[in-house]
Structures are given as C-alpha cells and as structure tokens.
PDB file of C-alpha atoms in Angstrom:
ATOM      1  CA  UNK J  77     -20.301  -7.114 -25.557  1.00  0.00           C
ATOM      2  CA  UNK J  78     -20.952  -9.508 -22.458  1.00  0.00           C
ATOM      3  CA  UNK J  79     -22.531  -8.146 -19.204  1.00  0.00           C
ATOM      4  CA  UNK J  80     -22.961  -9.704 -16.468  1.00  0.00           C
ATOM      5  CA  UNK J  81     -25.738  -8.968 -13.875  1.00  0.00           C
ATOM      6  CA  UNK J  82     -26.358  -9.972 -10.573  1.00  0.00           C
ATOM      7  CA  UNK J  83     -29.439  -9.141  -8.065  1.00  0.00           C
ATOM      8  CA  UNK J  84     -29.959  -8.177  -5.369  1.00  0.00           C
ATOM      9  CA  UNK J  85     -27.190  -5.608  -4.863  1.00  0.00           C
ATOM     10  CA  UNK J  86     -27.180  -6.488  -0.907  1.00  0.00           C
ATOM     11  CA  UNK J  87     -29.092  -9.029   1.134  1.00  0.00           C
ATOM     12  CA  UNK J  88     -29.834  -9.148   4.428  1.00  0.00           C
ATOM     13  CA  UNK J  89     -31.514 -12.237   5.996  1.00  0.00           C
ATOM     14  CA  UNK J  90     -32.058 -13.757   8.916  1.00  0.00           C
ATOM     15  CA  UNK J  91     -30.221 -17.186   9.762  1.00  0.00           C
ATOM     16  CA  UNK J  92     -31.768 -20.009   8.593  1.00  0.00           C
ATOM     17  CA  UNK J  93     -33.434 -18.965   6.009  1.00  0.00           C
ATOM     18  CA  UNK J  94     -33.374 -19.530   2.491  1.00  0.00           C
ATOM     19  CA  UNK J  95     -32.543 -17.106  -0.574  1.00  0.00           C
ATOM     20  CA  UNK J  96     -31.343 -17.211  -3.816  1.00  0.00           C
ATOM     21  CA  UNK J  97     -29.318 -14.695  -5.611  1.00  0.00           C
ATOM     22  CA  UNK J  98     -29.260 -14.213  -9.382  1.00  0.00           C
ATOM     23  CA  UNK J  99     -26.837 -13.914 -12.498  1.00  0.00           C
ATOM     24  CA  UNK J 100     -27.812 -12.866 -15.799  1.00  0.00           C
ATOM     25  CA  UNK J 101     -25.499 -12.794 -18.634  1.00  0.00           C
ATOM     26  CA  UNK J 102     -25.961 -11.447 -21.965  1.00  0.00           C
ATOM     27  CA  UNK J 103     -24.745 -12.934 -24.808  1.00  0.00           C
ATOM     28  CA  UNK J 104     -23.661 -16.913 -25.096  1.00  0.00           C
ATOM     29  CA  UNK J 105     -21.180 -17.827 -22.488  1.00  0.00           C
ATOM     30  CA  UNK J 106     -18.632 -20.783 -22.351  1.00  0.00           C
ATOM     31  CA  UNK J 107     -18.795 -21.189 -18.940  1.00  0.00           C
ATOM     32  CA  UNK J 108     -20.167 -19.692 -15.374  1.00  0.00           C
ATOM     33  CA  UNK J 109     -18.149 -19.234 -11.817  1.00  0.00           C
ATOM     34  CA  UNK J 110     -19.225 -18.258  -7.986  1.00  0.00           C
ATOM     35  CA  UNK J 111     -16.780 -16.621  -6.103  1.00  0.00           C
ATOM     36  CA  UNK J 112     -16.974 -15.404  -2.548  1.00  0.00           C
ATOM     37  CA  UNK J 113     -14.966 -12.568  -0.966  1.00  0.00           C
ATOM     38  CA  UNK J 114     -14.364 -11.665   2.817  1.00  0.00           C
ATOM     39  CA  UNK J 115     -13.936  -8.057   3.447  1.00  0.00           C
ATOM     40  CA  UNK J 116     -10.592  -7.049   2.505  1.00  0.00           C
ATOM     41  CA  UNK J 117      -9.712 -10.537   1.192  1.00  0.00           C
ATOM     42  CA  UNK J 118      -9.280 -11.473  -2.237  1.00  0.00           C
ATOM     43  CA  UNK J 119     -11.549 -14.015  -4.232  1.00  0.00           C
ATOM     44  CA  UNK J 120     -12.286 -17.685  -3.466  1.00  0.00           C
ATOM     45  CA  UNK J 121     -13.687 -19.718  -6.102  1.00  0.00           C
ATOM     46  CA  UNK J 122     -16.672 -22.049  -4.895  1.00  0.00           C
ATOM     47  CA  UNK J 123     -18.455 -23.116  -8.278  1.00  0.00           C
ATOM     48  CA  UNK J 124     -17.395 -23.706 -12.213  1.00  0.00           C
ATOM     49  CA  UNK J 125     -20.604 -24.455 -14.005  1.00  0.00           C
ATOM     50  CA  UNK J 126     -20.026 -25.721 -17.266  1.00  0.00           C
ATOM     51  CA  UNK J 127     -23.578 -27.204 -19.261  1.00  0.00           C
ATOM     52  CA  UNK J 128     -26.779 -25.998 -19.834  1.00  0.00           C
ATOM     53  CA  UNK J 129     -28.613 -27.655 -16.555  1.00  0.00           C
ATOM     54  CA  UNK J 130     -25.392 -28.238 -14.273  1.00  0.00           C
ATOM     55  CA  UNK J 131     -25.960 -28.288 -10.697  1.00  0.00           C
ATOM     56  CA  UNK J 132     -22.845 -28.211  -8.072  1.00  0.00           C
ATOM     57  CA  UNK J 133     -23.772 -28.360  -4.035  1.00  0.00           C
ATOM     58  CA  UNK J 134     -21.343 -27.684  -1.191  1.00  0.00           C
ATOM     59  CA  UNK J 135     -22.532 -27.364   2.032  1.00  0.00           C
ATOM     60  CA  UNK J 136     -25.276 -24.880   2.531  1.00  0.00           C
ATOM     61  CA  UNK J 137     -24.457 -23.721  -1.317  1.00  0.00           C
ATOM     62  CA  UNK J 138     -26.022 -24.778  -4.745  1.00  0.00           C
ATOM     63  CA  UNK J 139     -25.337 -23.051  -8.147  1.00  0.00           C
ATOM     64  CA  UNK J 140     -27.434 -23.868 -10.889  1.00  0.00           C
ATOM     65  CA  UNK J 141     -27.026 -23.034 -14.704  1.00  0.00           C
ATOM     66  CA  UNK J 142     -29.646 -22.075 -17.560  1.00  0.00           C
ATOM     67  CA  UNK J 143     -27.871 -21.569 -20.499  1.00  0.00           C
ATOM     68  CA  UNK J 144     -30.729 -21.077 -22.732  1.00  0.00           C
ATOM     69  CA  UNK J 145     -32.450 -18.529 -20.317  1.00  0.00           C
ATOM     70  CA  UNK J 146     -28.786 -17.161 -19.996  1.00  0.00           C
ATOM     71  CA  UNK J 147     -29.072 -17.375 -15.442  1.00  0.00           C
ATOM     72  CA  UNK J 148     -27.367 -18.928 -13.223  1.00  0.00           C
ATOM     73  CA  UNK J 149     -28.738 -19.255  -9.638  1.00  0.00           C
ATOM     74  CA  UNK J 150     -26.740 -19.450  -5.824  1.00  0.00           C
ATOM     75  CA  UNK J 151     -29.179 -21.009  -4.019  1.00  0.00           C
ATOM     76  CA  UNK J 152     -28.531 -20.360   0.231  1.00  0.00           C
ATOM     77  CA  UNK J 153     -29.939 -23.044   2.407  1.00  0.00           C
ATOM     78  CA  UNK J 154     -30.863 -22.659   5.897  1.00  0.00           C
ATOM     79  CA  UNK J 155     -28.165 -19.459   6.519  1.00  0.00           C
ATOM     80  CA  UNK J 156     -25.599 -19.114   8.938  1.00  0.00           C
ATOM     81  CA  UNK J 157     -23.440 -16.058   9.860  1.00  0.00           C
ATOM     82  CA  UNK J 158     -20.431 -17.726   8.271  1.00  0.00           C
ATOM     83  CA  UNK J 159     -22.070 -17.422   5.168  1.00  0.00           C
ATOM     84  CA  UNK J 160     -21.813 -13.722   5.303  1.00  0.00           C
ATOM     85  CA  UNK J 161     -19.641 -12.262   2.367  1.00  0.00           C
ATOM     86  CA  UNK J 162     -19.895 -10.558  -0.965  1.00  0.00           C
ATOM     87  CA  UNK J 163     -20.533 -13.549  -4.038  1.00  0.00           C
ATOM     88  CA  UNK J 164     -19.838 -12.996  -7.117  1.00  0.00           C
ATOM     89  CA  UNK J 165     -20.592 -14.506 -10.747  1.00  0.00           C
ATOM     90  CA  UNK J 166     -18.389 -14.416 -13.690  1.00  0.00           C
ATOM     91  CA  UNK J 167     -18.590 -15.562 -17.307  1.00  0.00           C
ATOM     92  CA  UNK J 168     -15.263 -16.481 -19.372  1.00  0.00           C
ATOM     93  CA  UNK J 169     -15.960 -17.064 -23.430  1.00  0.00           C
ATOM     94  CA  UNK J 170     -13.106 -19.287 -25.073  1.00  0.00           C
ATOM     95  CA  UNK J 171     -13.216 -17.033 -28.150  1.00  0.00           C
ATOM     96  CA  UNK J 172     -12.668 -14.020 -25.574  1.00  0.00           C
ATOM     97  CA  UNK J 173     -10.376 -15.042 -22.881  1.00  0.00           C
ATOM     98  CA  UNK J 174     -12.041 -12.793 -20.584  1.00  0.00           C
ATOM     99  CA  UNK J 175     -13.588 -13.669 -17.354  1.00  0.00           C
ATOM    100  CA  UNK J 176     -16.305 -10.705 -16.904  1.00  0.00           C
ATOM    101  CA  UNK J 177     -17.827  -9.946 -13.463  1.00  0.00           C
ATOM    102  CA  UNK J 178     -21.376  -9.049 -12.477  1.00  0.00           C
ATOM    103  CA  UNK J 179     -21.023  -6.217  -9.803  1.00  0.00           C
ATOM    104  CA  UNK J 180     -21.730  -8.672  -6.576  1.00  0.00           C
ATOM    105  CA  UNK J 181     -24.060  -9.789  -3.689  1.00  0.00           C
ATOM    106  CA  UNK J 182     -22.781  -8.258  -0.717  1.00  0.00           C
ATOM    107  CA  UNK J 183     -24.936 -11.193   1.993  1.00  0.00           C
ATOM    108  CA  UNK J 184     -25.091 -10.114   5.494  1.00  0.00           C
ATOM    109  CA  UNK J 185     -26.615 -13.288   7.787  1.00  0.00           C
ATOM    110  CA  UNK J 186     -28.439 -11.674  10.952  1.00  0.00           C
ATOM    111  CA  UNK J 187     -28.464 -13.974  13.929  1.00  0.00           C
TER     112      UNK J 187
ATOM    113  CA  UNK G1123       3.825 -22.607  -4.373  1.00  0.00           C
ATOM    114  CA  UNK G1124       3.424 -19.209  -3.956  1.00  0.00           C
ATOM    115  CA  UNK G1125       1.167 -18.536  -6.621  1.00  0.00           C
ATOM    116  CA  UNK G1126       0.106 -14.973  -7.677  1.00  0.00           C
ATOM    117  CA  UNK G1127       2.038 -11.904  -5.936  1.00  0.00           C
ATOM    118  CA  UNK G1128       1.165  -9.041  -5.849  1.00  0.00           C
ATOM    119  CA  UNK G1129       3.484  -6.194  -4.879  1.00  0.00           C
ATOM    120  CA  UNK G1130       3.391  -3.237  -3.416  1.00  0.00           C
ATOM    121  CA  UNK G1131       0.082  -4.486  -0.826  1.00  0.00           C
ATOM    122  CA  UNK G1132      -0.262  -0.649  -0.331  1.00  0.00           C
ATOM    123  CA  UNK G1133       0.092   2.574  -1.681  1.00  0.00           C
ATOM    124  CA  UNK G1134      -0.094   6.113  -1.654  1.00  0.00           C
ATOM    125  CA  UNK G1135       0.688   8.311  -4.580  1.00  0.00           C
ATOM    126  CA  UNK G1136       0.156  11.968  -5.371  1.00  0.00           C
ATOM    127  CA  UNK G1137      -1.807  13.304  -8.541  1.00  0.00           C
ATOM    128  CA  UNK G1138       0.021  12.972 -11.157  1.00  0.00           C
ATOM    129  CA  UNK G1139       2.491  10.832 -10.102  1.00  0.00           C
ATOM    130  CA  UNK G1140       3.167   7.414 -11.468  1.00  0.00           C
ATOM    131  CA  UNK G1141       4.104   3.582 -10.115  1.00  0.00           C
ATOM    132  CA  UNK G1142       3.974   0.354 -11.654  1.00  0.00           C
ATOM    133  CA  UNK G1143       2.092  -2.558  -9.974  1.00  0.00           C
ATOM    134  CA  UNK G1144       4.098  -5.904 -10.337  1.00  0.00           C
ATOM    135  CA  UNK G1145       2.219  -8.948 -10.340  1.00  0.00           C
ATOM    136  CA  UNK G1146       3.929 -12.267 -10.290  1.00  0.00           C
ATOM    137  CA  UNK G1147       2.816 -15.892 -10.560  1.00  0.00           C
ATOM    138  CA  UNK G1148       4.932 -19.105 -10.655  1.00  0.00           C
ATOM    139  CA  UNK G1149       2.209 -21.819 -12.224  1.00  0.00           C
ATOM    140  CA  UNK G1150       3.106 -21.340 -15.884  1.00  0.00           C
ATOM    141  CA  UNK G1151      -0.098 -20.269 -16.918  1.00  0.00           C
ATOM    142  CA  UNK G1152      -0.638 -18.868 -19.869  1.00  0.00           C
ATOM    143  CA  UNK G1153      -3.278 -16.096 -19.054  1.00  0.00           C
ATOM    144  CA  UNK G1154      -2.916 -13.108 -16.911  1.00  0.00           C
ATOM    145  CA  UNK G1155      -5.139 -10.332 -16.484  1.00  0.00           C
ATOM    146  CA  UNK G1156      -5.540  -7.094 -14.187  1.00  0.00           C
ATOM    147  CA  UNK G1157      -8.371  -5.734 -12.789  1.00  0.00           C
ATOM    148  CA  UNK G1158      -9.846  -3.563 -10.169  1.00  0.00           C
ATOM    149  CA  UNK G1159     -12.454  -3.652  -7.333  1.00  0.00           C
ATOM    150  CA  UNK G1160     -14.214  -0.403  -6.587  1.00  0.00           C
ATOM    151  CA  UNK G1161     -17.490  -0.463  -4.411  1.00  0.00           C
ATOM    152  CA  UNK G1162     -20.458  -1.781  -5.590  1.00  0.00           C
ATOM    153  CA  UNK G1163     -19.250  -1.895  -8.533  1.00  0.00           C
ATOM    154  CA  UNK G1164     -17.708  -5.599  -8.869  1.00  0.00           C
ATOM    155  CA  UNK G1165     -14.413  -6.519 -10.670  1.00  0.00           C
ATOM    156  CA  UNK G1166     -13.168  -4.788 -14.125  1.00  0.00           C
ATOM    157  CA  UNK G1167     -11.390  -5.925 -16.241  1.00  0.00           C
ATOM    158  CA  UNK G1168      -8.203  -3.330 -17.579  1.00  0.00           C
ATOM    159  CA  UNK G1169      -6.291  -5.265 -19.271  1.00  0.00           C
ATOM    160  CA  UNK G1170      -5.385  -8.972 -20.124  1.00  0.00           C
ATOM    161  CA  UNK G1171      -2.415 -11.269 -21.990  1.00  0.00           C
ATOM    162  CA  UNK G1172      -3.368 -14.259 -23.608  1.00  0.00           C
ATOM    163  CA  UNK G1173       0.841 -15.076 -23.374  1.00  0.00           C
ATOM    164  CA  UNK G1174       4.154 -13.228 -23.224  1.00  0.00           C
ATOM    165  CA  UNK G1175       4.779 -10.736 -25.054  1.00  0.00           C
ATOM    166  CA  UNK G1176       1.040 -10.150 -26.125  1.00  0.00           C
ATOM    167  CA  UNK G1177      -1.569  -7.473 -24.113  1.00  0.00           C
ATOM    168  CA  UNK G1178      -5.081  -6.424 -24.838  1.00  0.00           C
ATOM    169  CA  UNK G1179      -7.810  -4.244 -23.670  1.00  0.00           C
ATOM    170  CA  UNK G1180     -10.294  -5.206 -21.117  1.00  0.00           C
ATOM    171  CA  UNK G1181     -13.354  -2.871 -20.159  1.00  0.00           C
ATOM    172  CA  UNK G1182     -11.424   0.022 -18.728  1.00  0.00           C
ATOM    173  CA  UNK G1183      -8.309   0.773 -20.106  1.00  0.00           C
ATOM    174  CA  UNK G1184      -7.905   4.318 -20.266  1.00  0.00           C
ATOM    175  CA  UNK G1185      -5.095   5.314 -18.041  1.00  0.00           C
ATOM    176  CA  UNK G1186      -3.680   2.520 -17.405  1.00  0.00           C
ATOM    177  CA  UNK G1187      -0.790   0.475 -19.384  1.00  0.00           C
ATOM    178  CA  UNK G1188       0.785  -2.940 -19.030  1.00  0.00           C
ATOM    179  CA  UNK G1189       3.380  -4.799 -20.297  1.00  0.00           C
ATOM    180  CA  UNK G1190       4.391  -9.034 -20.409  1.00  0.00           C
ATOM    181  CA  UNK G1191       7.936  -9.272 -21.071  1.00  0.00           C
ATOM    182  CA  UNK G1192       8.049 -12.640 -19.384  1.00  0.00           C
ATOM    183  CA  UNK G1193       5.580 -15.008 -18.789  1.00  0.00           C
ATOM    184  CA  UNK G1194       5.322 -14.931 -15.266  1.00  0.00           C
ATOM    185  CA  UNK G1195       5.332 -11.393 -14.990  1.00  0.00           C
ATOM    186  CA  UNK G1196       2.346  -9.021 -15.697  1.00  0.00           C
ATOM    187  CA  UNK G1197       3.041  -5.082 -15.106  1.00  0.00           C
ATOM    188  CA  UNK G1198       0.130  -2.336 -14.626  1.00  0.00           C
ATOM    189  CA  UNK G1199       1.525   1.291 -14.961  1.00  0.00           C
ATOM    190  CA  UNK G1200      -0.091   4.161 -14.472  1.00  0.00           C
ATOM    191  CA  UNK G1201       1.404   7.035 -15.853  1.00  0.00           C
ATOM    192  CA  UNK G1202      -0.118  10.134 -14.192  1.00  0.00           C
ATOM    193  CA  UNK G1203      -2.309   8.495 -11.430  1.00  0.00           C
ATOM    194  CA  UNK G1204      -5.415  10.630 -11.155  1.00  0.00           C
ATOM    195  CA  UNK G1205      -7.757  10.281  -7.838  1.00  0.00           C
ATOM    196  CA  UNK G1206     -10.555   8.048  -9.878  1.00  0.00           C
ATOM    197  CA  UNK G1207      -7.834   5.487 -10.055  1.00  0.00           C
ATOM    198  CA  UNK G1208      -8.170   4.999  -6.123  1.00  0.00           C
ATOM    199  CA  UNK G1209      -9.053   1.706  -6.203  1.00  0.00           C
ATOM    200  CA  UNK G1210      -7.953  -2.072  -5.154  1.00  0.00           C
ATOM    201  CA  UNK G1211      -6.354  -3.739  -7.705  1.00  0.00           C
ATOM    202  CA  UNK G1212      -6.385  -7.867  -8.397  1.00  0.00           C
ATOM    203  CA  UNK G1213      -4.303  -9.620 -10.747  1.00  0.00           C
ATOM    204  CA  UNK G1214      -4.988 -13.033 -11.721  1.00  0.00           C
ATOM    205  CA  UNK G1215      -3.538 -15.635 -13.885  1.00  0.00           C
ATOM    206  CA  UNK G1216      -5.601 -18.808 -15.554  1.00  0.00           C
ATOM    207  CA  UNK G1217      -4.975 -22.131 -16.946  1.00  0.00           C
ATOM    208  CA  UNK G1218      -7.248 -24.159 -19.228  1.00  0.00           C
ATOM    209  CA  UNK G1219      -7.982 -27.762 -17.409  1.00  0.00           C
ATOM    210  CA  UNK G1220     -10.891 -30.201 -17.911  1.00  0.00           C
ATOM    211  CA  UNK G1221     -13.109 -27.695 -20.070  1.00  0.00           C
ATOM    212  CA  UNK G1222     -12.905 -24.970 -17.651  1.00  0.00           C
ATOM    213  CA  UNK G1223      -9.912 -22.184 -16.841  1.00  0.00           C
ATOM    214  CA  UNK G1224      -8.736 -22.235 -13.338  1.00  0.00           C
ATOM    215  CA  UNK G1225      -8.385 -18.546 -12.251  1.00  0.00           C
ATOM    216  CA  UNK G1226      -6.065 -18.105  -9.288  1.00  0.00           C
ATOM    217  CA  UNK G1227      -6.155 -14.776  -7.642  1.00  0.00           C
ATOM    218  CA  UNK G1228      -3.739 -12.686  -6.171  1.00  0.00           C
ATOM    219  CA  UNK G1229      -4.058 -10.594  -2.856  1.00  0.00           C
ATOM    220  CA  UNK G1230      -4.542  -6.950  -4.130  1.00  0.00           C
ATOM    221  CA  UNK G1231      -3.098  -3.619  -4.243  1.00  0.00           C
ATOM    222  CA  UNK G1232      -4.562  -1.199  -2.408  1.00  0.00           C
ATOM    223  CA  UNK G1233      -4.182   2.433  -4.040  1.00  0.00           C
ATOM    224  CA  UNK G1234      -4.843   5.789  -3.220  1.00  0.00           C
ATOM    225  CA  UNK G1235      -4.731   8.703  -5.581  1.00  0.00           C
ATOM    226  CA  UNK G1236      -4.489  12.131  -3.442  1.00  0.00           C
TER     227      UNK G1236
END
C-alpha cells in the first residue's frame, strides 16, 4: 500500500531563511507533485517531478526527486511571508490511478 | 472554462441524515476522484473512477458511496451522515498529458455533521 510522508508537521521560520521540507514515499512511485494551499482555499499545483534526479525551480521554490532513496525535497530559499501556506506532496502510480497525499507542511514565515 | 464544481460550498446536516455532494467538471477527463481534508491530517482519498460508469475504493470508504453515471459528473452520498464525517470535501478530476496526469481541483464542500 503507498504512504506518503512528509516532515515537519509545521514550520515556523523567520524570513529569509532557508529550509527544506521532506516527502517520503513507500513503495515505487510513477511520479511526485507539490501543491500549496491558502487557508480555506483549495490546492494549487507548483511542481510535477517525473525522473529519478529531476529538479524544477520557481521563484524562491525548488523540488527535487530521489527515486531510489524514495524522497523528494521542497527546498525554501531566502523566505518571505507570501510563502506562508500549507505544501503538500503527492504520489500517483499508473498501475493505481491514485494520487495519495502525505498529511502536509503547514509553513508560517515570521517577519 | 469552468472546470471542477463543486456544489453545495456549505452544509449543515443532522446525524443521521443524508445529502449527496455533486461534483462537476467540463474538461473531458477521464479520472475523477473524491476526497477529504481534515486537520493535520492531509487529503484522503474515498473514492475514485477511472471512467463513467466505473467506481472504486480509495483509503476511506466506509460511509460514504458514489456513483458516475456520466462522465462529467462524480456523486458522493452519504447515507446516514455521522459527526466524524465533518470534514471539507475536494473533488478532483485528471487527465494524462506529457507523462504526467494533470489534477485540477475543485473548491470544496464544507460539511458539518451535528
């Protein structure tokens, strides 16, 4: 059964600063996605990571994928308060056609 | 576009009471899944159709049932809502394009059991 597992739980940091935030995943995956949620919003996709070693950068974001090691990374450069929001991974398996969450980073950028 | 609706954006039911959540997308996809959001706790999956006519289980099914009579329709009934299915509920829809699916995301139902 896939699981998906993301730490930490909640961040808080100061701006900029740097952090990273984790995703495991447990069995082999097709394919790995970042989303970010505002309160009371629904999801916005920011990264599809698709090969063992893919890298995708926008902004003050970077996602990084490990296929082998079965993590994916969301690197946070230099924070700002805009940044602040709950991310989300998710792993999708063609022979599945489910995408399967990790519980969420809920990031909280302190001036 | 409009691309996926969800309707009602609120609601309040009783204990044992029931209501169907309609969720509608106009993209053609193929793929169409419910899920729900509870605190700390991420998104899970209930159920999912892989194309009309055709539903399956996702991680938490129990208590929950869905049908896909057409294609761009996905319903998610509860039959005697309990107060553990307080919850918001997102339904999404995906497409398969350039080796990856393109979820789209729908703006969720907000539910409480009482």
């Amino acid at each position: 059964e896939l699981k998906v597992e993301q730490n930490p739980l909640f961040l808080s940091m100061q701006e900029g600063k740097n952090y990273t935030i984790y995703c495991n995943y447990s069995t082999t995956s097709d394919r790995l996605y970042w989303y970010r949620q505002d309160p009371g919003k629904s999801l916005e996709s920011l990264f599809v990571l698709l090969s063992n070693g893919a890298v995708k950068q926008e902004g003050r974001l970077m996602a990084s994928l490990d296929t082998k090691a079965r993590l994916s990374t969301l690197h946070i450069t230099a924070a700002v308060h805009d940044l602040s929001a709950t991310y989300f991974c998710a792993v999708d398996m063609d022979s599945s056609y489910k995408l399967i969450f990790g519980s969420g980073t809920r990031l909280l950028v302190r001036p | 576009n409009a691309g996926v609706t969800q309707t009602p954006k609120f609601r309040v039911l009783k204990t044992g009471q029931s209501m169907t959540l309609l969720c509608a997308q106009d993209m053609n996809h193929e793929y169409m899944y419910w899920y729900r959001q509870d605190p700390g706790m991420g998104l899970r999956l209930i159920h999912y159709s892989v194309g009309e006519g055709t539903t399956a289980k996702g991680e938490v099914p129990d208590g929950y049932n869905v049908s896909r009579l057409k294609k761009q329709n996905f319903l998610l009934g509860l039959e005697s809502a309990a107060p553990s299915q307080t919850s918001v509920y997102f339904c999404a829809s995906s497409y398969l394009t350039g080796g990856a699916y393109g979820y789209t995301f729908g703006s969720g139902t907000r539910l409480t059991v009482v």
